[in-house]
Coordinates of C-alpha atoms in Angstrom, one line a residue:
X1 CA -53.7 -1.2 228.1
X2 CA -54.4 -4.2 230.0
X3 CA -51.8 -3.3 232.5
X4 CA -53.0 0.1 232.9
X5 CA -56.7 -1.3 233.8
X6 CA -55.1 -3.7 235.9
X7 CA -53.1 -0.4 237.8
X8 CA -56.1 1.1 238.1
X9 CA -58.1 -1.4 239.7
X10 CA -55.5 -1.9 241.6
X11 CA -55.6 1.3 242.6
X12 CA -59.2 1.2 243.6
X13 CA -58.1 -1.7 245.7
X14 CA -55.2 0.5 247.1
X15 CA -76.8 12.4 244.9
X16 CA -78.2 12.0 242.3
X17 CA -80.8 10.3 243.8
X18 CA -83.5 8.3 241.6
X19 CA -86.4 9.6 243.4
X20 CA -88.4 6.9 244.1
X21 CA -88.9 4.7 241.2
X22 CA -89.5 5.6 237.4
X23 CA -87.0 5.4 235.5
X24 CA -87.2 7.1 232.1
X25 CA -89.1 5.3 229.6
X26 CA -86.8 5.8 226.8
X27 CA -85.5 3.1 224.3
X28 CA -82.6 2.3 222.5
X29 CA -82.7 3.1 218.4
X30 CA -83.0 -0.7 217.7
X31 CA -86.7 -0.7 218.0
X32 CA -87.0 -0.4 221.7
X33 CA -86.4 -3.5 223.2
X34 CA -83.7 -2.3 225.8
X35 CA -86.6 0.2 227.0
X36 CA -86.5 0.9 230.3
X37 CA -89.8 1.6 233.1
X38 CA -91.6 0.8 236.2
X39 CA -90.8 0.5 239.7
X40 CA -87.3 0.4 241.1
X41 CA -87.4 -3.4 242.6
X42 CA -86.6 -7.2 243.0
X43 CA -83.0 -9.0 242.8
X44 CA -79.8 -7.7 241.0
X45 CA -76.5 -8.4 241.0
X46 CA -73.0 -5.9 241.3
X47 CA -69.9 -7.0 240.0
X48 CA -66.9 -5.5 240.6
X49 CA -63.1 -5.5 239.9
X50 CA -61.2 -6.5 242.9
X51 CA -62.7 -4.2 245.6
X52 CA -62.1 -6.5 248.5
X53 CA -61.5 -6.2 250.8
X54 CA -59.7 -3.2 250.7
X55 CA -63.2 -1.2 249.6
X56 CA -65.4 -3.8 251.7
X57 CA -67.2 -1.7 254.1
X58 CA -67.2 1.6 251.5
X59 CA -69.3 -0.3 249.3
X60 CA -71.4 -2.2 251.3
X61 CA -72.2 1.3 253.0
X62 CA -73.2 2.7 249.4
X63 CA -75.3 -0.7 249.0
X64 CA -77.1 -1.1 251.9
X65 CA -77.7 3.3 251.2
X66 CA -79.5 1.7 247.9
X67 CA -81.4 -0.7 249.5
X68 CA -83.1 1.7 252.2
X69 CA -83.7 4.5 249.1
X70 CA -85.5 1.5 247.2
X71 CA -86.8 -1.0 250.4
X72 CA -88.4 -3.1 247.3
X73 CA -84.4 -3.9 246.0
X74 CA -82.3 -6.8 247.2
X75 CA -78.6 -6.3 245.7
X76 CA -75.9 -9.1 245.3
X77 CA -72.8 -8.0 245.7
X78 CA -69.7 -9.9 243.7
X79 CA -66.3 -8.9 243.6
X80 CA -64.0 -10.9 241.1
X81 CA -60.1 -11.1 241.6
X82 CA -57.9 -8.8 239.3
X83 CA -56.5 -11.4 237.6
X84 CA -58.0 -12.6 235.0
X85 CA -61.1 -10.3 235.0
X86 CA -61.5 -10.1 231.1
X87 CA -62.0 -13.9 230.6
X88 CA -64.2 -14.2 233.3
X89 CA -66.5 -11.5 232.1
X90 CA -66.1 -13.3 228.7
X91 CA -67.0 -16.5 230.0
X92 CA -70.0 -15.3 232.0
X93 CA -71.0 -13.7 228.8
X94 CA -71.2 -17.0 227.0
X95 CA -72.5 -19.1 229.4
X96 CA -75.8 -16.6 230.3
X97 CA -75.0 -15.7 233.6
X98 CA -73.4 -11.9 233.4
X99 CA -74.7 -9.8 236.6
X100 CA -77.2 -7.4 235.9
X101 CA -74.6 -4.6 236.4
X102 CA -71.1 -5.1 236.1
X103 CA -67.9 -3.4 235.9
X104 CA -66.8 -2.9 232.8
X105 CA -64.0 -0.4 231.5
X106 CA -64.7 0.4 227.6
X107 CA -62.6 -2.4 226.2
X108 CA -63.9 -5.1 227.7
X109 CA -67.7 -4.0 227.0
X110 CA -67.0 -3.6 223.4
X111 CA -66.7 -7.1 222.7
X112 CA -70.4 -7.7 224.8
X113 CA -71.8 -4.4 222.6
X114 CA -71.1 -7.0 219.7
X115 CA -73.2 -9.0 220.8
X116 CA -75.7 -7.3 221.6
X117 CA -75.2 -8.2 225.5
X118 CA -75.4 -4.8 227.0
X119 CA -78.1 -2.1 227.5
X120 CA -78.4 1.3 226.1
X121 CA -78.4 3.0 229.0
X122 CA -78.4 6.6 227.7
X123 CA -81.6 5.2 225.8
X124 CA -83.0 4.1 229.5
X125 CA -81.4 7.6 231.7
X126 CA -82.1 10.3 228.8
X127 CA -80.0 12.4 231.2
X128 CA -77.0 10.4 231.7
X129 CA -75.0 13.1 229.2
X130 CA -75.8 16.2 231.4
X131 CA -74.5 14.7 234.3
X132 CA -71.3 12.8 233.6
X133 CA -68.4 14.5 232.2
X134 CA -68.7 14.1 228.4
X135 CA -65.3 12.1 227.8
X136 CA -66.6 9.7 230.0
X137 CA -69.4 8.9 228.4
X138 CA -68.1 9.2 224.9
X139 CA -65.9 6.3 226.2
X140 CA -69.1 4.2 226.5
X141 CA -70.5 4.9 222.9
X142 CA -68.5 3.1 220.4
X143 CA -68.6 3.1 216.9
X144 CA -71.1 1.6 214.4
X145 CA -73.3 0.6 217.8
X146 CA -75.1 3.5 218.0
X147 CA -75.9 3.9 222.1
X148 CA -74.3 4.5 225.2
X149 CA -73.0 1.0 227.0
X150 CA -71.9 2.2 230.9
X151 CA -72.2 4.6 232.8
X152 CA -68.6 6.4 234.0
X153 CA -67.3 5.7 237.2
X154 CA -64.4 6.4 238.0
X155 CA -61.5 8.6 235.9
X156 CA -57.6 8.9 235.7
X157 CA -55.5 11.0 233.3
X158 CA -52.0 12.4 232.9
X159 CA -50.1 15.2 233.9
X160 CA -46.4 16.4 233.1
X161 CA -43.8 16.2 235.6
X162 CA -40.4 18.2 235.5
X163 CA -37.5 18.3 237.3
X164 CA -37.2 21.6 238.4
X165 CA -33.7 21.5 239.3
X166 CA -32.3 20.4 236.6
X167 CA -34.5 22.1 234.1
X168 CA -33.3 25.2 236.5
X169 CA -29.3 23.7 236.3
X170 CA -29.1 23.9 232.5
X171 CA -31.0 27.6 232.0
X172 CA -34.7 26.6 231.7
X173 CA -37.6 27.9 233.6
X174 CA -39.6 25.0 235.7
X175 CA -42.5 27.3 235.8
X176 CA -42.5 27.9 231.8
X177 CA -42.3 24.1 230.7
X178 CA -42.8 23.5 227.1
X179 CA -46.8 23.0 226.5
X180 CA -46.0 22.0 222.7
X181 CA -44.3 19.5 220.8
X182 CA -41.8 22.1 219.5
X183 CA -41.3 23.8 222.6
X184 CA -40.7 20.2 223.8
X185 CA -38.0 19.5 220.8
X186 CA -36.1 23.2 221.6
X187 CA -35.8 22.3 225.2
X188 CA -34.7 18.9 224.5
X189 CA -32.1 20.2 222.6
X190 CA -30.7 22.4 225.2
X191 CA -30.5 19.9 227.6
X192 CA -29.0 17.9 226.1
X193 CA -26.5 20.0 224.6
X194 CA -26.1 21.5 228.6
X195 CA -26.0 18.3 230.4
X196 CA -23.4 16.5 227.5
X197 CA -25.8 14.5 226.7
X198 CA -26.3 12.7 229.9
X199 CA -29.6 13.7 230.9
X200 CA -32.6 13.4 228.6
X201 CA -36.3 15.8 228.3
X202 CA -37.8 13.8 225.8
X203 CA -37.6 10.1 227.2
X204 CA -40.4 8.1 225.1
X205 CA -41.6 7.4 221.7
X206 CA -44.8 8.3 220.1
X207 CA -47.5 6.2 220.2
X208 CA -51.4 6.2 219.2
X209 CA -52.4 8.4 221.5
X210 CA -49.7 11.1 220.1
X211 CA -50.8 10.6 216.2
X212 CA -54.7 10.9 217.7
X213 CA -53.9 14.3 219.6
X214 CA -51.8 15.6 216.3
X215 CA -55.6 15.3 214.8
X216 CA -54.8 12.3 212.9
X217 CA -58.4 10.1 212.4
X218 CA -57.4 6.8 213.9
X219 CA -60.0 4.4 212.6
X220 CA -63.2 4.9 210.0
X221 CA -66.4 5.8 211.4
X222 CA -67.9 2.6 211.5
X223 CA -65.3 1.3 213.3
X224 CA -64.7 -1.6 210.9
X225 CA -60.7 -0.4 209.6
X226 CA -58.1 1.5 211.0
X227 CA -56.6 4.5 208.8
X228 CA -53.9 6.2 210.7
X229 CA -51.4 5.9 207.9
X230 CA -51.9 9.6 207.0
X231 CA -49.6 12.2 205.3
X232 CA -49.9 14.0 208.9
X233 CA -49.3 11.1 210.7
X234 CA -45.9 10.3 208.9
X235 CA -44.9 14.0 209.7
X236 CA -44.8 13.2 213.3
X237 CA -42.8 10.0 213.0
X238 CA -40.6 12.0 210.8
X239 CA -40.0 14.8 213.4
X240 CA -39.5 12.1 216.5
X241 CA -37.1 10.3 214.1
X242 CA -35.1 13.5 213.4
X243 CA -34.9 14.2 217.2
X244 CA -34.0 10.7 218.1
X245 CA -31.0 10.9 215.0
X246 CA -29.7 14.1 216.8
X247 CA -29.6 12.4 220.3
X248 CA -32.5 14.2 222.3
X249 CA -33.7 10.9 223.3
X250 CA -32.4 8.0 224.8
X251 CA -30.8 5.1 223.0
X252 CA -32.8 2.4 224.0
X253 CA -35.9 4.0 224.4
X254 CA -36.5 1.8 220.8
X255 CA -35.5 -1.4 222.4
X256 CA -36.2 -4.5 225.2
X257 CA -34.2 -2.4 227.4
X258 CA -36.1 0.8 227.7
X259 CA -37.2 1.0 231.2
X260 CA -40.1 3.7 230.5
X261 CA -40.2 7.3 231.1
X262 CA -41.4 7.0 234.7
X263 CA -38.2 5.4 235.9
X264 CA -36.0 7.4 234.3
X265 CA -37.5 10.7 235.7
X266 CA -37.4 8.8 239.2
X267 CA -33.5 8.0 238.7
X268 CA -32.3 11.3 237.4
X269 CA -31.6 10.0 233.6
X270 CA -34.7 12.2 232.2
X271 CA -36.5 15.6 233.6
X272 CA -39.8 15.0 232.1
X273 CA -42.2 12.0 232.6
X274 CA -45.7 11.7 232.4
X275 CA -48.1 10.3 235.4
X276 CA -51.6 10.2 237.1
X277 CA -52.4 13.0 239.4
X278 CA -50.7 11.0 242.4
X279 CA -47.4 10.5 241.0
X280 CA -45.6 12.6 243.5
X281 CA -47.1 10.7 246.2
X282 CA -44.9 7.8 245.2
X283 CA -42.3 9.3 244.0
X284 CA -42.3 10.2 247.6
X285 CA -41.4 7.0 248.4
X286 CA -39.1 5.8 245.4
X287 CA -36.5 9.5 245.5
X288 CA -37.6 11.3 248.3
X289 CA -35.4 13.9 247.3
X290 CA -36.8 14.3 243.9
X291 CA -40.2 14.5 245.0
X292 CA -40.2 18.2 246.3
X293 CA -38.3 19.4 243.1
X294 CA -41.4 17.8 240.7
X295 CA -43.0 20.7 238.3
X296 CA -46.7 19.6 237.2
X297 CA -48.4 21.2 234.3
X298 CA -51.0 20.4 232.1
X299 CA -50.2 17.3 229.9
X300 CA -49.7 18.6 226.4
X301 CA -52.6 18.7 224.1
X302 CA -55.5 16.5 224.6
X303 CA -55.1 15.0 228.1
X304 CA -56.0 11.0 227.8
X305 CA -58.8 9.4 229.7
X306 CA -58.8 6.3 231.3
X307 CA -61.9 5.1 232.3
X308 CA -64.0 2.3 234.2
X309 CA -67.4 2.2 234.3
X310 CA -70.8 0.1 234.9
X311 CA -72.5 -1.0 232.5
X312 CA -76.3 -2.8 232.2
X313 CA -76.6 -6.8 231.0
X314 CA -79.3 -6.5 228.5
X315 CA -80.9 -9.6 229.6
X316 CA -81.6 -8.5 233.3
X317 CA -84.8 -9.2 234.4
X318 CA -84.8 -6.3 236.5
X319 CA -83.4 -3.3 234.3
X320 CA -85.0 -0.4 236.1
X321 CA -83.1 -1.6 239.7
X322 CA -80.1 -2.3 237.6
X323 CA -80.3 1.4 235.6
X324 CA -81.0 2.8 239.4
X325 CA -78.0 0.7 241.2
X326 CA -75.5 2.1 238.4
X327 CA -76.5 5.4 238.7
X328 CA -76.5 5.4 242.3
X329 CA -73.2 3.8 242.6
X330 CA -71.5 6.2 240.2
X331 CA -73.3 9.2 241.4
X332 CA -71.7 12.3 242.8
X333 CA -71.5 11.9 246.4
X334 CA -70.4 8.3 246.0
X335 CA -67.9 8.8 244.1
X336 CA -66.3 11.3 245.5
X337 CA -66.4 9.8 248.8
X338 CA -64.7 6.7 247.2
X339 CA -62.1 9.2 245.9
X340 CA -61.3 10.4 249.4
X341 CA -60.3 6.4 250.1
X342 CA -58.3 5.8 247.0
X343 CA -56.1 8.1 244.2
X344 CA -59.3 8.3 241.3
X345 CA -61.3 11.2 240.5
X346 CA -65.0 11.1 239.8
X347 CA -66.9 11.4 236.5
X348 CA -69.5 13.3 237.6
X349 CA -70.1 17.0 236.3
X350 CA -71.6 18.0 239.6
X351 CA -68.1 17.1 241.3
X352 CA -66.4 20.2 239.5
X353 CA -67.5 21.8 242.8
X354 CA -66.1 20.1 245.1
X355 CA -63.0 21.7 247.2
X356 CA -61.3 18.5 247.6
X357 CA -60.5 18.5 244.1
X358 CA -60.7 21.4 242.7
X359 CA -58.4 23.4 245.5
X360 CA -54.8 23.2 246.1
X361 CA -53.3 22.8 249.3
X362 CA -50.2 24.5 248.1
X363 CA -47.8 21.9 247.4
X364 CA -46.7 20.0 244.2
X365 CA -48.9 16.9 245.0
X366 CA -52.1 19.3 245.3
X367 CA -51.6 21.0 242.3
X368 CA -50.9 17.9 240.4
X369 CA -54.2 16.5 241.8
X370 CA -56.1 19.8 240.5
X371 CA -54.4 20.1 237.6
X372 CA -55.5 16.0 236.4
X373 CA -58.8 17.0 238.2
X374 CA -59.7 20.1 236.0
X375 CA -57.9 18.1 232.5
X376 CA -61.0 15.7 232.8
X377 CA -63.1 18.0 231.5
X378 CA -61.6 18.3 228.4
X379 CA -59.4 14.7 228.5
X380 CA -60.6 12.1 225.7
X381 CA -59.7 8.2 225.2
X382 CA -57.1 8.4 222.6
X383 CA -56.4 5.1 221.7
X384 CA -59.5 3.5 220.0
X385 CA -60.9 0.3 222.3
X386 CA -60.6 -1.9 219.8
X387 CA -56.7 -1.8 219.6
X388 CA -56.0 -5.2 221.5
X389 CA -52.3 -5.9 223.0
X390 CA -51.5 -8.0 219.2
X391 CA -52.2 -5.1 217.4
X392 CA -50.2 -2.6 219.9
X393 CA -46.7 -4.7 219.5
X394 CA -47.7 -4.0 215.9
X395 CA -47.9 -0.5 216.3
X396 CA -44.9 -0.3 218.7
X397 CA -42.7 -2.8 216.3
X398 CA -43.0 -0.7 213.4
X399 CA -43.2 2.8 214.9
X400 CA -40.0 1.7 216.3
X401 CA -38.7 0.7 212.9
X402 CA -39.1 4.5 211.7
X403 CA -37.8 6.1 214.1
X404 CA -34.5 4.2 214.1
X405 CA -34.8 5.2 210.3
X406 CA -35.4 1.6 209.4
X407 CA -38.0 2.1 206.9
X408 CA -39.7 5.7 206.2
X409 CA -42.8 6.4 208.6
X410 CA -45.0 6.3 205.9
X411 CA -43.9 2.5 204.9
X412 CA -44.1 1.6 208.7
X413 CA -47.6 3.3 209.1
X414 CA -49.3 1.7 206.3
X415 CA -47.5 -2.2 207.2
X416 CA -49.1 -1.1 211.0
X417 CA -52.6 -0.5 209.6
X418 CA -52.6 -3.3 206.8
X419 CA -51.6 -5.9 209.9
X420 CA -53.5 -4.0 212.5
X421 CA -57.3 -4.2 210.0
X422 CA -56.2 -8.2 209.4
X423 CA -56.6 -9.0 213.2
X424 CA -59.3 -6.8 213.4
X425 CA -61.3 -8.5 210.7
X426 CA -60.2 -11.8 212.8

């Protein structure tokens, strides 16, 4: 997960207007000390994640837009490097010095909801709900903290990819991929049986996100213990591990060797791969060839979210500029020009009107981009926040052990979740 924020940071590297001042009054349910009023003004600091200096000048443009909407505000701007970014949030933390609004995607504000370090902000903007798209802002609320800890800003998901050739070369329609997990295990077969085995439709193993889109409850309510070791959530294991046994996936996709679904699509080895909405742009680059031939379609089931977002420092002195500067930062039109600079897609409701997202220019890369666009209103974060990389080697280790018929998926899920709750307990 790390690596994916990273990506996507990188990537950002690669109006609602607050009339005026008043800010709603509301408070958060702990009594009302995060509440939120009075005029829109005085010092507060941005931080974000490596935005220089590709994104220089596009957000200095938004800030100095902030300044003249509120002439009482002074903003300081600070841009960290990607490296490194969770510890230095961390350290800020402890030390009394985090900005008054700072970038935060949901697993790295978890750990500050904890302690009690970040603002309500749904408490302090009652209509932060109706206005951001509402996996977005589920991604913010976490559980037993009741609240909402950052606004949305910008949004990635997945989409499928096919190779339409050689879906096409062994008797399969590109334009009817399979949109289930059966459909996905029939076609498998056929290529496989069709190609002698040489290329591959199903090219990765489950993972969290699968068991959590199969309905499968992933951790308790109050977020203190994980409980995915479910009847339903063995089924699955069993079904990848009878399709693995028969040879619809590859070998090593179970080993140190596996080289991930992406690469195999790009090489030939595997038709299907998942990606963001800009995959075919650099697949452009890595098999020009390939690039016209790539089928999008709607990811399968519940299309994941990934998600950064601003959130509040609690101990601002200056909450209602700080409520004001995150919502004007992540508001409609400044997102959406930031998408036109870089490959994200706004969290904004209001931007399900826009053209540049929501129309196809008539190639494959356009209807990828609409096709991610329009899944974000229904796309969720499917891995709880509180799985940390420790936990997902866990997960992987002994997900990987049933499948290669190791141990039975129900042994494997319950050793996952007893190891998994022990590092969560610390």
């Amino acid at each position: 997960m790390r690596r994916y924020w990273a990506r996507l940071a990188a990537a950002a590297l690669a109006v609602a207007t607050l009339a005026g001042c008043g800010l709603g009054g509301g408070g958060s349910p702990d009594g009302g000390s995060t509440a939120v009023g009075g005029e829109v003004k005085g010092k507060v600091s941005l931080q974000t994640w490596a935005l220089k200096p590709k994104f220089t000048d596009y957000l200095q443009g938004v800030i100095h837009a902030f300044e003249k909407e509120h002439p009482g505000v002074q903003v300081e701007w600070l841009d960290q490097p990607g490296d490194g970014y969770a510890e230095k949030v961390i350290s800020q933390a402890a030390a009394g010095t985090l900005p008054d609004v700072v970038n935060l995607p949901p697993d790295f504000a978890l750990p500050l909801v904890k302690r009690d370090m970040l603002l309500d902000v749904a408490g302090a903007d009652p209509k932060l709900a109706e206005e951001y798209v509402a996996g977005g802002v589920d991604a913010y609320r976490f559980a037993g903290h009741p609240g909402t800890y950052g606004y949305p800003w910008y949004l990635n998901t997945d989409v499928n990819y096919w190779n339409g050739d050689l879906l096409t070369r062994y008797g399969l329609d590109p334009r009817k991929p399979p949109t289930t997990l059966d459909e996905l295990i029939t076609q498998a077969r056929t290529v496989k049986e069709r190609s002698g085995g040489t290329v591959h439709l199903m090219s990765r193993k489950p993972g969290l996100g699968d068991l959590a889109d199969a309905g499968v409850p992933l951790m308790s309510a109050d977020g203190r213990g994980f409980t995915f070791n479910t009847p339903e959530a063995a089924a699955l294991l069993d079904r990848y591990r009878d399709a693995f046994k028969e040879g619809l996936l590859p070998q090593d996709v179970l080993t140190d060797k596996y080289a991930g679904n992406a690469k195999l699509f790009t090489s030939g080895a595997a038709a299907w791969t998942t990606g963001g909405g800009n995959f075919i742009t650099g697949l452009a680059t890595d098999n020009p060839s390939l690039a016209p031939k790539a089928v999008p379609s709607p990811a399968m089931g519940t299309p994941p979210l990934y998600v950064q977002g601003l959130s509040v420092a609690r101990s601002s002195p200056n909450k209602a500029a700080a409520v004001a500067l995150a919502r004007w930062v992540t508001n409609a039109e400044n997102q959406a020009a930031f998408a036109h600079l870089t490959s994200i897609f706004p969290s904004t409701r209001a931007s399900a009107q826009d053209p540049y997202f929501s129309r196809s220019d008539g190639t494959n890369a356009g209807d990828a981009k609409v096709i991610a666009f329009t899944s974000l209103a229904k796309a969720r974060v499917l891995q709880p926040v509180q799985v940390d990389g420790a936990m997902s080697d866990i997960v992987n280790q002994q997900i990987a052990l049933a499948i290669s018929g190791g141990t039975t998926s129900r042994q494997a899920l319950d050793t996952a979740v007893a190891r998994c709750n022990q590092l969560l307990k610390g």
